[in-house]
Amino acid sequence: MATYVNNLRLTELATGEGSGSWGTTTNSNLEFIGEALGFGTQNCFASNANSTTTVADGASDPARSFYFKVTSGATLSTTRVLTIAPNTLNRVMFIENATTGSQTITIKQGSGATVNIASGAVKAVYLDGAGSGAAVADALVDLDLTGTTTMAALNTSGAITSSGVITGTTVEATATTSAGDNAAIGYTSANGLMITGQGSTNDVTIQNDAAADVIEIPTGTVKAVIAGLVEIESGNISIKNGGTRSTVKFYCESNNAHYAQVQAPAHSAFSGNVTLTLPASTDTLAGIAATQTLTNKTLTTPVLTTPIANAGIQLKNGATGAGFLQFFEDSDNGANKVTLIGPAATADITLTLPSSAGSNGQFLKTDGNGVLSFAAAGGLYNDWAIKTGAYTMVSGDQIIVNASGGTTITLPASSAAGATVTIKATGGGTVTIGRNSQKINSVAGDGTLQSGKATQLVFVDSTIGFLEL
């Protein structure tokens, strides 16, 4: 009985078999051997799905060809698998992916490894014929071209075309590039390495390993752009931001241990573009927050916001008047001011301010030596005041609470011994006397004053607090 267990699926006659036809069988086998050394093409994907092609036993079949061109009757929409059967074939093949749809095809034999062939590409593969676990391998993946490899003319222009990565120790250019080059590396003795290109956006683009642009030369310009943020052109350097304000760091001379940074203002601070002009002579720039001494500087009509002066400030006199200090009202009120002006004195005078803010209704008095202090005006008590809602008292207050509902009157805080207040309740409402963290009649609790009642409280000390008289 004839068998077909060889790698080309040729007819193998048993002893005594094929009488009268063995010559025909032998001639066919010779033709199939020739077929296995030649070129064949086959529509392996009649539909947009995975497919299997089986080399015919003892019959002509394009899949037997050494160079096998795979086409498709359908347009492939994704990577499709082509299984070459039977899985016992052990052979080398060149396979071309000529399918439509621009999709990769995967060459498979059994459950083992596979090889992907991109659309329009050709790969040399070998099938190991290991049966159900058969694998397909890329026959040229580790091709070693040791020695001198001469390629006089690849394509018609003498170019080497690769869809993958060309890796080598050194690629050396020996001639200059041309203005019309799409992307070229060249060399001249004067310029050394040259890179020339042309594109719709950039002529030259250098990217990092994340495919992000690092250096760009925009098309038709003499400008270099670094990381899309730094532009160098015709003596100008532009540093653009990446979401934060742009900076320039200047490092010290010792191992780059420290730097001084120049930083752009915040966007909200701009009203337009600004230019800072450096001094025309060697100098040191003054900083806003730095502690520096300005010598022999004249400030003409300066605007000083919350200035701090150490030791003192001298307001010098003019040619016809004494020194003065002016306090302006809020700008939303107008432009009026209060002016303090020195007298036409014949001797120096010193006035020393008190160490507290004083109390409501007090005034400044002097001890005759220029030391000022606060004193009560008009006696121990303030004028009577009418209150209809919550109120915090000051020492000397006399108030009438005229409210129909409950009202809280709070005692003065941090009172001194002898401080006194007087409260009269009327109008029908009950008055709560808030102790303001102090005791009332030696008790740490608020007091209550019914409508129609009155009380006078005098602060004694922290133990008694306010004592009711």
Coordinates of N, CA and C in Angstrom, one line a residue, residues 95-280:
I95 N 8.1 32.2 3.4 CA 6.6 32.5 3.4 C 6.4 34.0 3.3
E96 N 5.6 34.5 2.3 CA 5.3 35.9 2.1 C 3.9 36.1 2.5
N97 N 3.7 37.2 3.3 CA 2.3 37.6 3.7 C 1.8 38.6 2.6
A98 N 1.0 38.1 1.7 CA 0.5 39.0 0.6 C -1.1 39.1 0.8
T99 N -1.5 39.0 2.0 CA -3.0 39.1 2.3 C -3.4 40.5 2.2
T100 N -4.7 40.8 2.1 CA -5.3 42.1 2.1 C -5.8 42.4 3.5
G101 N -5.8 43.7 3.8 CA -6.2 44.2 5.1 C -5.1 44.7 6.0
S102 N -3.8 44.6 5.5 CA -2.7 45.1 6.3 C -2.6 44.4 7.6
Q103 N -2.9 43.1 7.7 CA -2.8 42.4 9.0 C -1.6 41.4 9.0
T104 N -1.1 41.1 10.2 CA -0.1 40.1 10.4 C -0.8 38.7 10.3
I105 N 0.0 37.7 9.8 CA -0.5 36.4 9.9 C 0.5 35.6 10.7
T106 N -0.1 34.6 11.5 CA 0.7 33.8 12.4 C 0.8 32.4 11.8
I107 N 2.1 31.9 11.5 CA 2.3 30.6 11.0 C 2.4 29.6 12.1
K108 N 1.6 28.5 12.0 CA 1.5 27.5 13.1 C 1.6 26.1 12.5
Q109 N 2.1 25.1 13.2 CA 2.1 23.7 12.8 C 1.4 22.9 13.8
G110 N 1.8 22.9 15.1 CA 1.2 22.2 16.2 C 0.9 23.1 17.3
S111 N 1.0 22.6 18.6 CA 0.8 23.4 19.7 C 2.1 24.1 20.2
G112 N 3.2 24.0 19.4 CA 4.4 24.6 19.8 C 4.5 26.1 19.4
A113 N 5.7 26.6 19.3 CA 5.9 28.0 19.0 C 5.4 28.3 17.6
T114 N 5.1 29.6 17.4 CA 4.6 30.2 16.1 C 5.5 31.3 15.6
V115 N 5.3 31.7 14.4 CA 6.1 32.9 13.9 C 5.1 33.8 13.2
N116 N 5.2 35.1 13.6 CA 4.4 36.2 13.0 C 5.1 36.8 11.8
I117 N 4.3 37.0 10.7 CA 4.8 37.7 9.5 C 3.9 38.9 9.2
A118 N 4.5 40.1 9.3 CA 3.8 41.3 9.1 C 3.3 41.4 7.6
S119 N 2.3 42.2 7.4 CA 1.7 42.4 6.1 C 2.8 42.9 5.1
G120 N 2.9 42.2 4.0 CA 3.9 42.6 3.0 C 5.3 42.1 3.2
A121 N 5.5 41.4 4.4 CA 6.9 40.9 4.7 C 7.1 39.5 4.3
V122 N 8.3 39.1 4.3 CA 8.7 37.7 3.9 C 9.6 37.2 5.0
K123 N 9.4 35.9 5.5 CA 10.3 35.3 6.5 C 10.7 33.9 6.1
A124 N 11.9 33.5 6.4 CA 12.4 32.1 6.3 C 12.1 31.4 7.6
V125 N 11.3 30.4 7.5 CA 10.9 29.6 8.7 C 11.2 28.1 8.5
Y126 N 11.3 27.4 9.6 CA 11.4 26.0 9.5 C 10.3 25.3 10.4
L127 N 9.7 24.2 9.9 CA 8.7 23.5 10.6 C 9.4 22.3 11.2
D128 N 9.3 22.0 12.5 CA 10.1 20.9 13.1 C 9.4 19.6 13.0
G129 N 8.1 19.5 12.5 CA 7.4 18.3 12.3 C 7.3 17.4 13.5
A130 N 7.1 17.9 14.7 CA 7.1 17.1 15.9 C 5.8 16.6 16.2
G131 N 4.8 16.5 15.3 CA 3.5 16.0 15.6 C 2.6 17.0 16.2
S132 N 1.8 16.6 17.2 CA 0.9 17.5 17.9 C 1.5 18.7 18.5
G133 N 2.7 18.5 19.0 CA 3.5 19.6 19.6 C 4.4 20.4 18.7
A134 N 4.2 20.2 17.4 CA 5.1 20.8 16.4 C 5.2 22.3 16.5
A135 N 6.4 22.8 16.2 CA 6.6 24.3 16.4 C 7.2 24.8 15.1
V136 N 7.0 26.1 14.9 CA 7.5 26.9 13.8 C 8.5 27.9 14.3
A137 N 9.7 28.0 13.7 CA 10.7 28.9 14.1 C 11.2 29.8 13.0
D138 N 11.7 31.0 13.4 CA 12.3 31.9 12.4 C 13.7 31.5 12.1
A139 N 13.9 31.0 10.9 CA 15.2 30.4 10.5 C 16.3 31.4 10.5
L140 N 16.1 32.7 10.3 CA 17.1 33.7 10.2 C 17.2 34.7 11.4
V141 N 16.5 34.3 12.5 CA 16.5 35.3 13.6 C 17.9 35.5 14.2
D142 N 18.8 34.5 14.1 CA 20.1 34.7 14.6 C 21.2 34.6 13.5
L143 N 20.8 35.1 12.3 CA 21.7 35.0 11.1 C 23.0 35.8 11.4
D144 N 24.1 35.2 11.2 CA 25.4 35.8 11.5 C 26.2 36.0 10.2
L145 N 26.4 37.3 9.8 CA 27.1 37.6 8.6 C 28.5 37.9 8.9
T146 N 29.3 37.0 9.5 CA 30.7 37.2 9.9 C 31.5 37.4 8.6
G147 N 32.4 38.4 8.6 CA 33.2 38.6 7.5 C 32.7 39.8 6.7
T148 N 33.1 40.0 5.5 CA 32.8 41.2 4.7 C 31.5 40.8 3.9
T149 N 30.5 41.6 4.1 CA 29.2 41.4 3.4 C 29.1 42.6 2.4
T150 N 29.1 42.3 1.1 CA 29.1 43.4 0.1 C 27.7 43.4 -0.5
M151 N 27.0 44.6 -0.5 CA 25.7 44.7 -1.1 C 25.8 45.9 -2.0
A152 N 26.0 45.6 -3.3 CA 26.3 46.6 -4.3 C 25.0 47.4 -4.6
A153 N 23.9 46.8 -4.7 CA 22.7 47.5 -5.1 C 21.5 46.8 -4.6
L154 N 21.0 47.2 -3.4 CA 19.7 46.6 -2.9 C 18.6 47.6 -3.3
N155 N 17.5 47.1 -3.7 CA 16.5 47.9 -4.4 C 17.2 48.5 -5.6
T156 N 16.7 49.5 -6.3 CA 17.4 50.0 -7.5 C 18.3 51.1 -7.2
S157 N 18.2 51.7 -5.9 CA 19.0 52.8 -5.6 C 20.2 52.5 -4.7
G158 N 20.5 51.2 -4.5 CA 21.6 50.9 -3.7 C 21.4 51.1 -2.2
A159 N 20.1 51.1 -1.8 CA 19.8 51.3 -0.4 C 19.5 50.0 0.3
I160 N 19.7 50.0 1.6 CA 19.3 48.9 2.5 C 17.9 49.3 3.1
T161 N 16.9 48.5 2.9 CA 15.6 48.7 3.5 C 15.3 47.7 4.5
S162 N 14.9 48.2 5.7 CA 14.5 47.3 6.8 C 13.3 47.8 7.5
S163 N 12.4 46.9 7.9 CA 11.2 47.3 8.7 C 11.5 47.1 10.1
G164 N 12.6 46.5 10.5 CA 13.0 46.3 11.9 C 14.2 47.2 12.3
V165 N 14.9 46.7 13.3 CA 16.0 47.5 13.8 C 17.3 47.0 13.2
I166 N 18.2 47.9 12.7 CA 19.5 47.5 12.2 C 20.5 47.8 13.3
T167 N 21.1 46.8 13.9 CA 22.0 46.9 15.0 C 23.4 46.6 14.6
G168 N 24.3 47.4 15.1 CA 25.7 47.2 14.8 C 26.6 48.0 15.7
T169 N 27.9 47.7 15.7 CA 28.8 48.4 16.6 C 29.0 49.8 16.2
T170 N 29.2 50.0 14.9 CA 29.5 51.4 14.4 C 28.9 51.5 13.1
V171 N 28.1 52.6 12.9 CA 27.7 53.0 11.6 C 28.4 54.3 11.2
E172 N 29.2 54.2 10.1 CA 30.1 55.4 9.8 C 29.7 56.0 8.5
A173 N 29.4 57.3 8.5 CA 29.1 58.0 7.3 C 30.4 58.5 6.7
T174 N 30.5 58.5 5.4 CA 31.8 58.9 4.7 C 31.6 60.1 3.8
A175 N 30.3 60.6 3.6 CA 30.1 61.7 2.7 C 29.0 62.6 3.4
T176 N 28.9 63.8 2.8 CA 27.9 64.8 3.3 C 26.5 64.4 3.0
T177 N 25.5 65.0 3.6 CA 24.1 64.8 3.3 C 23.7 65.9 2.3
S178 N 22.5 65.7 1.8 CA 21.9 66.6 0.8 C 20.7 67.3 1.3
A179 N 20.4 68.5 0.8 CA 19.2 69.2 1.3 C 17.9 68.5 1.1
G180 N 17.8 67.6 0.1 CA 16.6 66.9 -0.2 C 16.4 65.6 0.5
D181 N 17.4 65.2 1.4 CA 17.3 63.9 2.1 C 16.1 63.9 3.0
N182 N 15.4 62.8 3.0 CA 14.3 62.6 4.0 C 14.9 62.5 5.4
A183 N 15.9 61.6 5.6 CA 16.5 61.4 6.8 C 17.9 60.8 6.5
A184 N 19.0 61.5 6.8 CA 20.3 61.1 6.4 C 21.3 61.4 7.5
I185 N 22.3 60.5 7.6 CA 23.5 60.8 8.5 C 24.7 60.9 7.6
G186 N 25.4 62.0 7.7 CA 26.5 62.3 6.9 C 27.7 62.7 7.6
Y187 N 28.8 63.0 6.9 CA 30.1 63.5 7.5 C 30.8 64.4 6.6
T188 N 31.4 65.4 7.2 CA 32.5 66.2 6.4 C 33.6 66.4 7.4
S189 N 34.8 66.7 6.9 CA 35.9 66.9 7.7 C 35.8 68.2 8.5
A190 N 35.0 69.2 8.0 CA 34.8 70.4 8.7 C 33.7 70.3 9.8
N191 N 32.6 69.7 9.4 CA 31.4 69.7 10.3 C 31.3 68.4 11.1
G192 N 32.1 67.4 10.8 CA 31.9 66.1 11.5 C 30.6 65.5 11.2
L193 N 29.9 64.9 12.2 CA 28.7 64.3 12.0 C 27.6 65.2 11.6
M194 N 26.8 64.9 10.6 CA 25.7 65.7 10.1 C 24.5 64.9 10.1
I195 N 23.4 65.5 10.5 CA 22.0 64.9 10.4 C 21.1 65.8 9.6
T196 N 20.6 65.3 8.6 CA 19.7 66.1 7.7 C 18.4 65.4 7.5
G197 N 17.3 66.1 7.5 CA 16.0 65.5 7.3 C 15.0 66.6 6.9
Q198 N 13.8 66.1 6.5 CA 12.8 67.1 6.1 C 11.4 66.4 6.4
G199 N 10.6 67.2 7.1 CA 9.3 66.7 7.5 C 8.3 67.8 7.4
S200 N 7.0 67.5 7.6 CA 6.0 68.5 7.5 C 6.0 69.4 8.8
T201 N 6.4 68.8 9.9 CA 6.5 69.6 11.2 C 7.9 69.9 11.5
N202 N 8.8 68.9 11.6 CA 10.2 69.1 12.0 C 11.1 68.5 10.9
D203 N 12.2 69.1 10.7 CA 13.2 68.5 9.8 C 14.0 67.4 10.5
V204 N 14.3 67.7 11.8 CA 15.0 66.7 12.6 C 14.3 66.5 14.0
T205 N 14.1 65.3 14.4 CA 13.5 65.0 15.7 C 14.3 64.0 16.4
I206 N 14.7 64.2 17.6 CA 15.4 63.2 18.5 C 14.5 62.9 19.6
Q207 N 14.2 61.6 19.8 CA 13.2 61.1 20.8 C 14.0 60.3 21.9
N208 N 13.3 60.2 23.0 CA 13.8 59.3 24.1 C 13.2 57.9 23.9
D209 N 13.5 57.0 24.9 CA 13.0 55.6 24.7 C 11.5 55.5 25.0
A210 N 10.9 56.6 25.4 CA 9.4 56.6 25.5 C 8.7 57.2 24.3
A211 N 9.5 57.4 23.2 CA 9.0 58.0 22.0 C 8.5 59.5 22.2
A212 N 9.1 60.1 23.2 CA 8.8 61.5 23.4 C 9.9 62.4 22.8
D213 N 9.5 63.5 22.2 CA 10.4 64.4 21.5 C 11.3 65.1 22.5
V214 N 12.6 65.0 22.3 CA 13.6 65.6 23.2 C 14.2 66.9 22.5
I215 N 14.6 66.7 21.2 CA 15.2 67.8 20.5 C 14.5 67.9 19.1
E216 N 14.0 69.1 18.8 CA 13.3 69.2 17.5 C 13.9 70.4 16.7
I217 N 14.1 70.3 15.4 CA 14.4 71.4 14.6 C 13.2 71.6 13.6
P218 N 12.3 72.6 13.9 CA 11.1 72.8 13.1 C 11.5 73.0 11.6
T219 N 10.6 72.5 10.8 CA 10.8 72.5 9.3 C 11.2 73.9 8.8
G220 N 12.3 74.0 8.1 CA 12.7 75.2 7.4 C 13.2 76.3 8.3
T221 N 13.5 76.0 9.6 CA 14.0 77.0 10.5 C 15.5 76.7 10.9
V222 N 16.1 77.7 11.6 CA 17.4 77.5 12.2 C 17.2 77.6 13.7
K223 N 16.1 77.0 14.2 CA 15.7 77.0 15.6 C 15.8 75.6 16.1
A224 N 16.3 75.4 17.4 CA 16.3 74.2 18.1 C 15.4 74.2 19.2
V225 N 14.5 73.2 19.4 CA 13.6 73.1 20.5 C 13.9 71.9 21.3
I226 N 14.1 72.1 22.6 CA 14.5 71.0 23.5 C 13.3 70.6 24.3
A227 N 12.8 69.4 24.2 CA 11.7 68.8 24.9 C 10.4 69.7 24.8
G228 N 10.3 70.4 23.7 CA 9.2 71.2 23.4 C 9.1 72.5 24.3
L229 N 10.1 72.7 25.2 CA 10.0 73.8 26.2 C 11.1 74.8 26.0
V230 N 12.3 74.4 25.5 CA 13.4 75.3 25.4 C 13.7 75.6 23.9
E231 N 13.7 76.8 23.5 CA 13.9 77.2 22.1 C 15.1 78.1 22.0
I232 N 16.0 77.8 21.1 CA 17.2 78.5 20.9 C 17.2 79.0 19.4
E233 N 17.2 80.3 19.2 CA 17.1 80.8 17.8 C 17.7 82.3 17.8
S234 N 18.6 82.5 16.9 CA 19.1 83.8 16.6 C 19.4 84.7 17.9
G235 N 20.2 84.1 18.8 CA 20.6 84.8 20.0 C 19.6 84.8 21.1
N236 N 18.4 84.2 20.9 CA 17.3 84.2 21.9 C 17.2 82.8 22.5
I237 N 17.0 82.7 23.8 CA 16.7 81.4 24.4 C 15.3 81.6 25.1
S238 N 14.3 80.7 24.7 CA 13.0 80.8 25.3 C 12.8 79.5 26.1
I239 N 12.5 79.6 27.4 CA 12.2 78.5 28.3 C 10.8 78.5 28.6
K240 N 10.0 77.6 28.1 CA 8.6 77.5 28.3 C 8.3 76.5 29.4
N241 N 7.1 76.6 29.9 CA 6.8 75.8 31.1 C 6.2 74.4 30.8
G242 N 6.3 73.5 31.7 CA 5.6 72.2 31.6 C 4.6 72.0 32.6
G243 N 3.9 73.1 33.0 CA 2.8 73.0 34.0 C 3.2 73.8 35.2
T244 N 4.5 74.1 35.4 CA 4.9 74.9 36.5 C 5.8 76.1 36.0
R245 N 6.1 77.1 36.8 CA 6.8 78.2 36.3 C 8.2 77.8 35.8
S246 N 8.7 78.4 34.8 CA 10.0 78.1 34.2 C 11.1 78.6 35.1
T247 N 12.2 77.8 35.2 CA 13.4 78.2 36.0 C 14.7 77.9 35.3
V248 N 15.7 78.6 35.7 CA 17.1 78.4 35.3 C 17.9 78.3 36.5
K249 N 18.7 77.2 36.6 CA 19.6 76.9 37.8 C 21.0 77.2 37.5
F250 N 21.7 77.9 38.3 CA 23.2 78.2 38.1 C 23.9 77.5 39.3
Y251 N 24.7 76.5 39.1 CA 25.3 75.7 40.1 C 26.7 76.3 40.5
C252 N 27.0 76.0 41.8 CA 28.3 76.5 42.3 C 29.5 75.7 41.7
E253 N 30.7 76.1 42.0 CA 31.9 75.5 41.4 C 32.3 74.2 42.1
S254 N 31.7 73.8 43.2 CA 32.1 72.7 44.0 C 31.2 71.5 43.8
N255 N 31.4 70.7 42.8 CA 30.7 69.4 42.6 C 29.2 69.7 42.4
N256 N 28.8 70.8 41.9 CA 27.4 71.2 41.7 C 26.6 71.0 43.0
A257 N 27.2 71.3 44.2 CA 26.5 71.1 45.5 C 25.4 72.0 45.7
H258 N 25.4 73.2 45.1 CA 24.3 74.2 45.4 C 24.0 74.9 44.1
Y259 N 22.8 75.5 44.0 CA 22.5 76.3 42.9 C 21.7 77.5 43.3
A260 N 21.8 78.6 42.4 CA 20.9 79.7 42.5 C 19.9 79.7 41.4
Q261 N 18.7 79.8 41.6 CA 17.6 79.6 40.6 C 16.9 80.9 40.3
V262 N 16.8 81.1 39.0 CA 16.0 82.3 38.5 C 14.7 81.7 38.0
Q263 N 13.6 82.3 38.5 CA 12.2 81.7 38.3 C 11.3 82.8 37.8
A264 N 10.4 82.4 36.8 CA 9.4 83.3 36.3 C 8.3 83.6 37.4
P265 N 7.7 84.8 37.3 CA 6.6 85.0 38.2 C 5.4 84.2 37.9
A266 N 4.4 84.1 38.8 CA 3.2 83.4 38.6 C 2.4 84.0 37.5
H267 N 1.6 83.3 36.8 CA 0.8 83.8 35.7 C -0.1 85.0 36.1
S268 N -0.7 84.8 37.3 CA -1.6 85.9 37.8 C -0.9 87.2 38.1
A269 N 0.4 87.2 38.2 CA 1.2 88.4 38.5 C 1.5 89.2 37.3
F270 N 1.3 88.6 36.1 CA 1.6 89.3 34.8 C 0.5 90.3 34.4
S271 N 0.9 91.4 33.8 CA -0.1 92.2 33.1 C 0.4 92.4 31.6
G272 N 1.5 91.7 31.3 CA 2.1 91.8 30.0 C 3.5 91.2 30.1
N273 N 4.2 91.1 28.9 CA 5.6 90.6 28.9 C 6.5 91.7 29.5
V274 N 7.5 91.2 30.2 CA 8.4 92.2 30.9 C 9.9 91.9 30.4
T275 N 10.7 92.9 30.5 CA 12.2 92.7 30.2 C 13.0 93.3 31.4
L276 N 13.9 92.5 31.9 CA 14.9 92.9 32.9 C 16.2 93.1 32.2
T277 N 16.8 94.3 32.4 CA 18.0 94.6 31.8 C 19.1 94.6 32.8
L278 N 20.2 93.8 32.6 CA 21.3 93.7 33.5 C 22.1 94.9 33.5
P279 N 22.9 95.2 34.7 CA 23.7 96.3 34.7 C 24.8 96.2 33.7
A280 N 25.3 97.4 33.2 CA 26.4 97.4 32.2 C 27.8 97.3 32.8

